[in-house]
Coordinates of C-alpha atoms in Angstrom, one line a residue:
Chain F
M85 CA -45.6 -36.3 22.6
Q86 CA -42.6 -38.5 22.7
L87 CA -41.5 -37.4 19.2
F88 CA -41.9 -33.8 20.0
L89 CA -39.7 -34.1 23.1
E90 CA -37.1 -36.1 21.1
T91 CA -37.0 -33.5 18.4
I92 CA -36.5 -30.7 21.0
A93 CA -33.8 -32.7 22.6
D94 CA -32.0 -33.2 19.3
L95 CA -32.3 -29.5 18.4
I96 CA -30.8 -28.6 21.8
A97 CA -28.0 -31.0 21.3
E98 CA -27.2 -29.6 17.9
S99 CA -27.5 -26.0 18.9
G100 CA -24.6 -23.8 19.1
L101 CA -25.1 -23.2 22.8
A102 CA -24.5 -26.8 23.6
H103 CA -21.2 -26.7 21.8
L104 CA -20.1 -23.4 23.1
R105 CA -16.7 -23.8 24.8
I106 CA -14.7 -21.2 26.5
E107 CA -12.4 -20.7 23.5
N108 CA -15.4 -19.9 21.4
I109 CA -16.6 -17.3 23.8
A110 CA -13.2 -15.7 24.0
M111 CA -12.9 -15.5 20.3
I112 CA -16.4 -14.0 20.0
V113 CA -15.4 -11.3 22.4
I114 CA -12.2 -10.7 20.5
A115 CA -14.3 -10.4 17.3
F116 CA -16.4 -7.8 19.1
V117 CA -13.2 -5.9 20.0
F118 CA -12.1 -5.8 16.4
M119 CA -15.5 -4.7 15.2
F120 CA -15.4 -1.9 17.8
L121 CA -12.0 -0.9 16.5
A122 CA -13.2 -0.9 12.9
I123 CA -16.4 0.9 13.5
K124 CA -15.8 3.3 16.3
K125 CA -12.1 3.9 15.9
G126 CA -11.9 3.7 12.2
F127 CA -9.1 1.0 12.0
E128 CA -9.0 0.1 8.4
P129 CA -12.7 -0.7 8.4
L130 CA -13.0 -1.8 4.8
L131 CA -11.0 -5.0 5.7
L132 CA -11.1 -5.2 9.4
L133 CA -14.9 -5.2 9.7
P134 CA -15.4 -8.2 7.3
I135 CA -12.5 -10.0 8.9
A136 CA -13.9 -9.4 12.4
F137 CA -17.3 -10.7 11.3
G138 CA -15.7 -13.7 9.6
M139 CA -14.0 -14.4 12.9
L140 CA -17.4 -14.2 14.7
L141 CA -19.1 -16.5 12.2
T142 CA -16.3 -19.1 12.4
N143 CA -16.2 -19.2 16.1
L144 CA -20.0 -19.6 16.6
P145 CA -20.1 -23.3 16.9
M146 CA -22.1 -25.7 14.6
T147 CA -22.7 -23.1 11.9
G148 CA -20.9 -25.1 9.3
M149 CA -19.7 -22.0 7.5
Y150 CA -16.0 -22.8 7.7
H151 CA -14.3 -26.1 8.1
A152 CA -10.7 -25.7 9.2
E153 CA -10.1 -29.4 8.5
L154 CA -10.7 -28.9 4.8
W155 CA -7.8 -26.5 4.6
N156 CA -5.3 -27.6 7.2
L157 CA -4.0 -30.8 5.9
D158 CA -1.8 -33.3 7.6
S159 CA 1.3 -34.1 5.7
G160 CA 0.7 -36.4 2.8
H161 CA -2.8 -35.2 2.0
E162 CA -3.5 -33.0 -1.0
L163 CA -5.9 -30.2 -0.9
D164 CA -9.1 -31.7 -2.3
F165 CA -11.3 -29.0 -3.9
G166 CA -13.9 -31.6 -4.7
R167 CA -14.3 -32.2 -1.0
V168 CA -14.4 -28.4 -0.4
L169 CA -17.2 -28.1 -2.9
H170 CA -19.1 -31.0 -1.4
E171 CA -18.7 -30.4 2.2
G172 CA -17.8 -26.7 2.4
G173 CA -19.9 -24.0 3.9
L174 CA -20.3 -20.4 2.5
L175 CA -17.0 -19.2 3.9
D176 CA -15.1 -22.3 2.6
I177 CA -16.4 -21.6 -0.9
L178 CA -15.4 -18.0 -0.7
Y179 CA -12.0 -18.9 0.8
M180 CA -11.2 -20.7 -2.5
G181 CA -10.5 -17.3 -4.0
V182 CA -7.8 -16.7 -1.4
K183 CA -6.3 -20.1 -1.9
L184 CA -6.3 -19.8 -5.7
Q185 CA -4.6 -16.4 -5.4
I186 CA -7.4 -14.6 -7.1
Y187 CA -8.4 -12.1 -4.5
P188 CA -5.1 -10.4 -3.6
S189 CA -4.2 -10.1 -7.3
L190 CA -7.5 -8.5 -8.2
I191 CA -7.2 -6.1 -5.3
F192 CA -3.9 -5.1 -6.6
L193 CA -5.5 -4.5 -10.0
G194 CA -7.9 -2.0 -8.3
I195 CA -5.0 -0.4 -6.3
G196 CA -3.1 0.1 -9.5
C197 CA -6.1 1.9 -11.0
M198 CA -6.0 4.3 -8.0
T199 CA -2.3 4.9 -7.8
D200 CA -0.5 7.7 -9.4
F201 CA 3.2 6.8 -10.0
A202 CA 4.1 10.3 -11.2
P203 CA 6.1 11.3 -8.1
L204 CA 8.1 8.1 -8.4
I205 CA 8.8 8.6 -12.2
A206 CA 9.8 12.2 -11.6
N207 CA 12.2 11.1 -8.9
P208 CA 13.2 7.5 -9.4
K209 CA 15.7 7.6 -6.6
S210 CA 12.7 7.1 -4.4
F211 CA 12.9 3.4 -5.4
I212 CA 15.8 3.1 -3.0
L213 CA 13.7 4.2 -0.1
G214 CA 11.0 1.8 -1.2
A215 CA 13.6 -1.0 -1.1
A216 CA 15.1 0.1 2.2
A217 CA 11.9 -0.1 4.1
Q218 CA 11.4 -3.7 3.1
A219 CA 14.4 -4.5 5.4
G220 CA 11.6 -4.7 8.0
I221 CA 10.4 -7.8 6.3
F222 CA 13.7 -9.7 6.3
L223 CA 14.8 -8.6 9.7
T224 CA 11.4 -9.8 11.0
F225 CA 12.2 -13.1 9.4
I226 CA 15.3 -13.3 11.5
G227 CA 13.2 -12.4 14.6
A228 CA 10.6 -15.0 13.8
A229 CA 13.4 -17.6 13.4
L230 CA 14.8 -16.6 16.8
L231 CA 11.4 -17.0 18.4
G232 CA 11.2 -20.6 17.2
F233 CA 9.0 -20.4 14.1
N234 CA 9.9 -22.5 11.1
A235 CA 10.6 -21.2 7.6
N236 CA 7.0 -21.0 6.3
E237 CA 5.7 -19.5 9.4
A238 CA 8.5 -17.0 9.6
G239 CA 8.0 -16.0 6.0
S240 CA 4.3 -15.4 6.6
I241 CA 5.0 -13.3 9.7
A242 CA 7.8 -11.4 8.0
I243 CA 5.6 -10.3 5.1
I244 CA 3.5 -8.4 7.7
G245 CA 6.4 -5.9 7.5
G246 CA 5.5 -5.2 4.0
A247 CA 2.6 -3.2 5.4
D248 CA 0.4 -4.4 2.6
G249 CA -2.7 -6.4 3.2
P250 CA -3.1 -8.2 -0.1
T251 CA 0.6 -9.1 -0.2
S252 CA 0.5 -10.5 3.3
I253 CA -2.6 -12.6 2.4
Y254 CA -1.0 -13.7 -0.9
V255 CA 2.2 -14.9 0.7
S256 CA 0.8 -16.5 3.8
S257 CA -1.9 -18.4 1.9
K258 CA 0.8 -19.9 -0.2
L259 CA 3.4 -20.6 2.4
L260 CA 0.9 -22.0 4.9
A261 CA -1.0 -24.1 2.3
G262 CA 0.4 -27.3 3.7
G263 CA -1.3 -26.9 7.0
G264 CA -0.2 -27.9 10.4
Y265 CA 1.4 -24.5 11.2
S266 CA 1.0 -22.5 14.4
V267 CA -0.2 -19.4 12.4
E268 CA -3.0 -19.0 9.9
V269 CA -3.7 -16.7 7.0
G270 CA -6.3 -15.0 9.2
T271 CA -3.9 -14.3 12.0
I272 CA -1.4 -12.8 9.6
A273 CA -4.1 -10.7 8.0
L274 CA -5.4 -9.5 11.3
A275 CA -1.9 -8.4 12.4
A276 CA -1.2 -6.8 9.1
Y277 CA -4.3 -4.7 9.0
T278 CA -4.2 -3.7 12.6
Y279 CA -0.6 -2.5 12.3
M280 CA -1.4 -0.7 9.1
A281 CA -4.1 1.2 11.0
L282 CA -1.5 1.9 13.7
V283 CA 1.0 3.5 11.3
P284 CA 0.1 7.0 12.6
L285 CA 1.1 5.9 16.1
I286 CA 4.1 3.8 15.3
Q287 CA 5.9 6.0 12.8
P288 CA 6.1 9.6 14.1
P289 CA 8.1 8.8 17.3
I290 CA 10.6 6.8 15.3
M291 CA 10.8 9.6 12.7
R292 CA 11.5 12.2 15.4
L293 CA 14.0 10.1 17.1
L294 CA 16.1 9.3 14.1
T295 CA 16.2 12.7 12.4
T296 CA 17.5 16.1 13.4
K297 CA 15.3 19.2 13.2
K298 CA 17.5 20.6 10.5
E299 CA 17.1 17.5 8.4
R300 CA 13.3 17.6 8.9
M301 CA 13.2 21.1 7.6
V302 CA 14.7 20.3 4.2
R303 CA 12.6 21.6 1.4
M304 CA 12.8 19.5 -1.7
E305 CA 12.8 20.7 -5.3
T306 CA 9.5 20.8 -7.0
L307 CA 8.9 17.6 -8.9
R308 CA 9.0 18.0 -12.7
T309 CA 5.9 17.2 -14.6
V310 CA 5.7 13.7 -16.0
S311 CA 4.4 13.3 -19.5
K312 CA 1.6 11.0 -20.4
T313 CA 3.8 8.8 -22.5
E314 CA 6.1 8.2 -19.6
K315 CA 3.2 7.2 -17.4
I316 CA 2.1 4.7 -20.0
I317 CA 5.6 3.2 -20.5
F318 CA 6.3 2.9 -16.8
P319 CA 3.8 0.1 -15.9
I320 CA 4.8 -1.9 -18.9
A321 CA 8.5 -1.5 -18.2
V322 CA 8.1 -2.4 -14.5
T323 CA 6.1 -5.5 -15.3
V324 CA 8.6 -6.8 -17.8
I325 CA 11.7 -6.1 -15.6
I326 CA 10.2 -7.5 -12.4
A327 CA 8.7 -10.5 -14.1
L328 CA 12.0 -11.4 -15.7
L329 CA 13.9 -11.0 -12.4
V330 CA 11.4 -12.4 -9.9
P331 CA 8.7 -14.3 -11.7
S332 CA 6.9 -15.3 -8.5
A333 CA 6.2 -11.6 -7.9
A334 CA 4.6 -11.3 -11.3
P335 CA 0.9 -11.9 -10.3
L336 CA 1.0 -9.1 -7.8
V337 CA 3.2 -6.6 -9.7
G338 CA 1.6 -7.5 -13.0
M339 CA -1.9 -6.8 -11.8
L340 CA -0.8 -3.7 -10.1
M341 CA 0.8 -2.4 -13.2
L342 CA -2.1 -3.5 -15.4
G343 CA -4.4 -1.5 -13.2
N344 CA -2.1 1.5 -13.6
L345 CA -1.9 1.0 -17.3
F346 CA -5.7 1.0 -17.5
R347 CA -5.7 4.3 -15.6
E348 CA -2.9 6.0 -17.5
S349 CA -3.9 4.9 -21.0
G350 CA -7.1 6.8 -20.7
V351 CA -8.8 4.6 -23.2
V352 CA -10.5 2.1 -20.9
E353 CA -12.2 4.3 -18.5
R354 CA -15.1 1.9 -18.0
L355 CA -12.6 -0.8 -16.9
T356 CA -10.7 1.6 -14.7
K357 CA -13.9 2.7 -12.9
T358 CA -15.0 -0.9 -12.4
A359 CA -11.7 -2.2 -11.2
Q360 CA -11.3 0.5 -8.6
N361 CA -14.9 0.5 -7.4
E362 CA -17.2 -2.4 -8.0
L363 CA -14.5 -5.0 -8.4
M364 CA -12.4 -3.9 -5.5
N365 CA -15.5 -3.7 -3.3
I366 CA -16.7 -7.2 -4.2
I367 CA -13.3 -8.8 -3.8
T368 CA -12.8 -6.9 -0.5
I369 CA -16.0 -8.3 0.9
F370 CA -15.2 -11.9 -0.1
L371 CA -11.6 -11.6 1.0
G372 CA -12.4 -10.1 4.3
I373 CA -15.0 -12.6 5.5
S374 CA -13.2 -15.6 4.2
V375 CA -9.9 -14.6 5.7
G376 CA -11.6 -13.7 8.9
A377 CA -13.1 -17.2 8.9
T378 CA -9.7 -18.8 9.2
T379 CA -9.2 -17.3 12.6
V380 CA -10.2 -20.3 14.6
A381 CA -9.7 -20.3 18.4
E382 CA -6.6 -22.5 18.4
K383 CA -4.7 -20.1 16.2
I384 CA -5.5 -16.9 18.0
I385 CA -5.6 -17.9 21.6
S386 CA -2.1 -19.1 21.5
F387 CA 1.4 -18.2 22.4
A388 CA 2.2 -18.1 18.7
F389 CA -0.2 -15.3 18.1
L390 CA 1.3 -13.2 20.9
K391 CA 4.7 -13.6 19.2
V392 CA 3.1 -12.6 15.9
I393 CA 1.8 -9.4 17.5
L394 CA 5.2 -8.6 18.9
L395 CA 7.0 -9.4 15.6
G396 CA 4.5 -7.3 13.7
A397 CA 5.2 -4.2 15.7
A398 CA 8.9 -4.9 15.3
A399 CA 8.5 -5.3 11.5
F400 CA 6.8 -1.9 11.1
A401 CA 9.3 -0.2 13.4
V402 CA 12.3 -1.7 11.7
G403 CA 10.9 -0.9 8.3
T404 CA 10.3 2.7 9.3
A405 CA 13.8 3.0 10.8
S406 CA 15.6 1.6 7.8
G407 CA 13.7 3.8 5.4
L408 CA 14.6 6.8 7.5
L409 CA 18.3 5.8 7.7
F410 CA 18.5 5.4 3.9
G411 CA 16.7 8.8 3.7
K412 CA 19.5 10.2 5.8
I413 CA 22.1 8.6 3.6
M414 CA 20.4 10.3 0.6
Y415 CA 20.4 13.5 2.5
W416 CA 24.2 13.4 3.0
V417 CA 24.9 12.1 -0.5
T418 CA 22.9 14.8 -2.2
G419 CA 24.2 17.6 0.0
G420 CA 20.9 18.2 1.8
K421 CA 18.5 18.0 -1.1
V422 CA 16.5 15.1 0.2
N423 CA 14.4 15.3 3.3
P424 CA 15.0 12.1 5.3
L425 CA 11.4 12.0 6.4
I426 CA 10.2 10.7 3.1
G427 CA 12.3 7.6 3.8
S428 CA 9.7 6.2 6.3
A429 CA 7.1 6.5 3.6
G430 CA 8.8 3.5 2.0
V431 CA 6.7 1.4 4.3
S432 CA 4.0 0.7 1.8
A433 CA 0.9 1.6 3.7
V434 CA -0.5 4.0 1.1
P435 CA -1.2 6.8 1.7
M436 CA -0.9 6.8 5.5
A437 CA 2.9 6.5 5.6
A438 CA 3.2 9.4 3.2
R439 CA 0.8 11.4 5.3
Q440 CA 3.0 10.8 8.3
S441 CA 6.0 12.3 6.5
Q442 CA 3.9 15.3 5.7
K443 CA 2.7 15.6 9.2
V444 CA 6.1 15.4 10.9
G445 CA 7.7 17.6 8.3
A446 CA 4.9 20.2 8.9
E447 CA 5.7 20.1 12.6
A448 CA 9.2 21.4 11.9
D449 CA 8.2 23.8 9.1
P450 CA 4.4 24.3 8.6
T451 CA 4.9 25.6 5.0
N452 CA 6.8 22.5 3.9
F453 CA 4.8 20.4 1.5
L454 CA 6.4 16.9 1.6
L455 CA 3.3 14.9 0.8
M456 CA 3.9 14.5 -3.0
H457 CA 7.6 13.8 -2.4
A458 CA 6.7 11.1 0.1
M459 CA 4.3 9.5 -2.3
G460 CA 7.2 8.4 -4.5
P461 CA 8.8 6.2 -1.8
N462 CA 5.3 5.1 -0.7
V463 CA 4.3 3.7 -4.0
A464 CA 7.8 2.4 -4.6
G465 CA 7.3 0.5 -1.4
V466 CA 4.3 -1.3 -2.8
I467 CA 6.4 -2.5 -5.7
G468 CA 9.2 -3.3 -3.2
S469 CA 7.0 -5.4 -0.9
A470 CA 5.6 -7.3 -3.9
V471 CA 9.1 -8.1 -5.0
A472 CA 10.0 -9.1 -1.5
A473 CA 7.0 -11.3 -1.4
G474 CA 8.1 -12.9 -4.7
V475 CA 11.5 -13.6 -3.2
L476 CA 10.1 -15.2 -0.1
L477 CA 7.9 -17.4 -2.2
S478 CA 10.8 -18.5 -4.4
I479 CA 13.2 -19.3 -1.6
I480 CA 10.9 -21.0 0.9
P481 CA 9.4 -24.3 -0.3
Y482 CA 5.7 -24.9 0.2
Chain C
M266 CA 10.1 -28.2 5.4
H267 CA 7.4 -27.7 8.0
T268 CA 8.5 -30.7 10.0
L269 CA 11.6 -28.7 11.0
Q270 CA 10.9 -26.9 14.2
Q271 CA 13.9 -24.7 14.4
M272 CA 15.7 -23.3 11.5
E273 CA 19.4 -23.3 11.2
S274 CA 21.0 -19.9 11.4
G275 CA 22.7 -20.5 8.1
Y276 CA 19.4 -20.8 6.4
V277 CA 18.0 -17.8 8.1
G278 CA 21.0 -15.7 7.1
A279 CA 20.8 -16.9 3.6
V280 CA 17.1 -16.0 3.2
T281 CA 17.6 -12.6 4.7
V282 CA 20.7 -11.7 2.7
T283 CA 19.3 -13.1 -0.6
G284 CA 16.0 -11.3 0.0
L285 CA 17.5 -7.9 0.7
V286 CA 20.0 -8.2 -2.2
I287 CA 17.3 -9.2 -4.7
V288 CA 14.9 -6.5 -3.7
F289 CA 17.6 -3.8 -3.9
V290 CA 18.9 -5.1 -7.2
A291 CA 15.4 -5.3 -8.7
L292 CA 14.6 -1.7 -7.6
L293 CA 18.0 -0.4 -8.7
L294 CA 17.3 -1.8 -12.2
L295 CA 13.9 0.0 -12.1
I296 CA 15.7 3.2 -11.2
I297 CA 18.0 2.8 -14.1
A298 CA 15.1 2.0 -16.4
V299 CA 13.1 5.0 -15.3
A300 CA 16.1 7.3 -15.4
L301 CA 16.8 6.2 -18.9
M302 CA 13.3 6.8 -19.9
N303 CA 13.5 10.3 -18.3
K304 CA 16.7 11.0 -20.3
I305 CA 15.1 10.0 -23.5
F306 CA 12.1 12.1 -23.0
D307 CA 14.3 15.1 -21.9
I308 CA 16.1 14.8 -25.2
I309 CA 12.9 14.7 -27.1
E310 CA 11.6 17.7 -25.2
E311 CA 14.8 19.7 -25.9
Q312 CA 14.4 19.1 -29.6
K313 CA 10.8 20.1 -29.6
K314 CA 11.6 23.3 -27.6
A315 CA 14.4 24.2 -30.1
E316 CA 11.8 24.0 -32.9
T317 CA 9.1 26.1 -31.3
E318 CA 11.5 28.7 -30.1
A319 CA 12.8 29.3 -33.5
A320 CA 9.3 29.6 -35.0
A321 CA 7.7 31.9 -32.4
P322 CA 8.7 35.6 -32.0
A323 CA 11.0 36.4 -29.1
K324 CA 8.6 38.6 -27.1
A325 CA 4.9 37.9 -27.6
P326 CA 1.8 39.1 -25.8
V327 CA 0.4 36.2 -23.8
E328 CA -2.7 34.4 -25.0
V329 CA -5.5 34.7 -22.6
A330 CA -8.6 32.6 -21.9
P331 CA -12.1 33.8 -23.0
A332 CA -12.9 36.6 -20.4
P333 CA -12.1 40.2 -21.5
V334 CA -9.1 41.6 -19.7
R335 CA -8.3 45.3 -19.2
E336 CA -4.6 45.1 -19.8
M337 CA -1.9 42.4 -19.9
P338 CA 1.8 43.0 -19.5
V339 CA 4.3 41.2 -21.6
I340 CA 6.0 38.3 -19.9
E341 CA 9.6 37.7 -20.7
Q342 CA 10.1 34.1 -19.8
S343 CA 7.3 32.1 -21.5
A344 CA 7.8 28.6 -20.5
E345 CA 4.6 26.7 -21.4
D346 CA 3.5 26.0 -17.8
D347 CA 3.9 29.7 -16.9
T348 CA 1.6 30.6 -19.8
E349 CA -1.2 28.5 -18.5
V350 CA -0.8 29.8 -15.0
I351 CA -0.8 33.4 -16.2
A352 CA -3.9 32.6 -18.2
V353 CA -5.7 31.2 -15.2
I354 CA -4.7 34.2 -13.1
A355 CA -5.9 36.6 -15.7
A356 CA -9.2 34.8 -16.2
A357 CA -9.8 34.8 -12.4
V358 CA -9.1 38.5 -12.2
A359 CA -11.4 39.1 -15.1
H360 CA -14.1 37.1 -13.5
I361 CA -13.8 39.0 -10.3
A362 CA -13.8 42.3 -12.2
A363 CA -16.9 41.3 -14.1
E364 CA -18.7 40.2 -11.0
S365 CA -17.9 43.2 -8.9
G366 CA -18.2 45.7 -11.7
K367 CA -14.8 47.2 -10.8
E368 CA -12.1 47.8 -13.4
L369 CA -9.1 45.7 -12.6
K370 CA -5.7 45.8 -14.2
V371 CA -3.1 43.1 -13.9
R372 CA 0.2 45.0 -13.7
S373 CA 2.7 42.3 -13.2
I374 CA 2.9 38.6 -12.5
R375 CA 6.2 37.6 -10.9
Q376 CA 7.3 34.2 -9.8
T377 CA 8.8 34.4 -6.3
S378 CA 11.7 32.3 -5.4
G379 CA 10.8 28.9 -3.9
R380 CA 12.8 29.3 -0.6
R381 CA 10.9 31.8 1.5
A382 CA 7.6 31.7 -0.3
S383 CA 4.8 31.9 2.1
R384 CA 2.4 29.2 0.9
G385 CA -0.6 30.5 2.7
S386 CA -4.2 29.3 2.6
W387 CA -4.1 27.8 -0.9
A388 CA -1.3 25.5 -0.1
A389 CA -2.9 24.5 3.2
A390 CA -6.1 23.7 1.3
A391 CA -4.2 21.6 -1.2
V392 CA -2.4 19.7 1.5
S393 CA -5.6 18.9 3.4
D394 CA -7.2 17.9 0.2
S395 CA -4.5 15.5 -0.6
M396 CA -4.5 14.1 2.8
R397 CA -8.1 13.0 2.7
S398 CA -8.3 9.3 2.9
V399 CA -8.8 7.5 -0.4
S400 CA -10.1 4.3 1.1

């Protein structure tokens, strides 16, 4: 009888309920909110749902699935993978793929298999718009600095402006590797994916504000057809050029271009199909839940996260605006041949930003087909944000 | 570095400017590379075109896909893409003719100028198709 009571007492003491604190409850509720957004409102469900669930799992006490102390090291301590393997729970083990830069790169491989760079090859000036929109990243860096974040934190927050999930995770997992920061990979990823889902809300007002109706009605020349050979040379050339210039961008750009080469070569269809389907899905699952697991209460319920939310909105807005402004410059320079609306598609949320260009252009002239023209800057933006990521990683020490 | 709480404005400025410059330079180089590739291919295309135009007769009846067609007019400008488009149109007409039992004749196929072309339902369908979410 005695033993039975003792056992029960122990079980109660070890139960999650006994260790449930107010922060945990708050985080669990927040996780529910994101699940609602993902499922009911369709906010980037592929990533947001696993992230939200990872958040739930990590904030249910005593589950032992994720141990923040393994990853957040005090200065002087090295990341000990042996310890992770010994003491880590499921989410710790899965998180290693994030730490080792495997997941974001493989996702980019899949994205490359799905991307058609023809609109960009046909009109390479779109690269300028892809570059211009990345101003959102660097101006957010300034903003983060002004709000009191240090270099590594500011760099991680800034990359949210790249409007690219894997890139944000890639950069923040490296910059924040040392631990002891007020933001986490999870908070960055959460902000990034939420804002990517909000692109249809953020972009159109800015697009209407910064362009005149006349500019929006511009019809662009039909894009020339791009030959297969060009489509094969493109990924190879981009990889070589970017890797030589910004080597730290090579994992992302290289995998993106490899995926594209798989697709365009036409000789490795099995690989292409796997990379963009099974592989992407597997990695997305692992990435989502392990990144979600890093969203422990202290990092979310904090003033820092609030600032991240504000900065994230600013990042997207500034990126959109600067893409549009460069679009206007191109409009003037070419004597009205370029529709400034495609500039905002330089924000590399593919294909949502391009869709917004199409949508706002169609409001002005319903027969205007801007989508393909906007895809050029859109995919250029993916390359641009990867380059910007590389730059941040080369400049900021971690 | 993460022991520093506040960054000096000099550092922040340096990161921003360097970052923007490098991104622009990298992408400008890509523009040059792609434009060069385009130029090279254009030159190759021109040479090819010169060869085929010398070989083929000036005016030729257009080749049509399998289905029997009542009558096909001669098309003056036969750029390769137009040929395929004409073939598709003719095949579609032939198909409709076969199905409905009526006799249909293609009298002319003209390319309207891009400016005031009314895109109509096909374009709308294409647009909505492209806008479907991939992920």
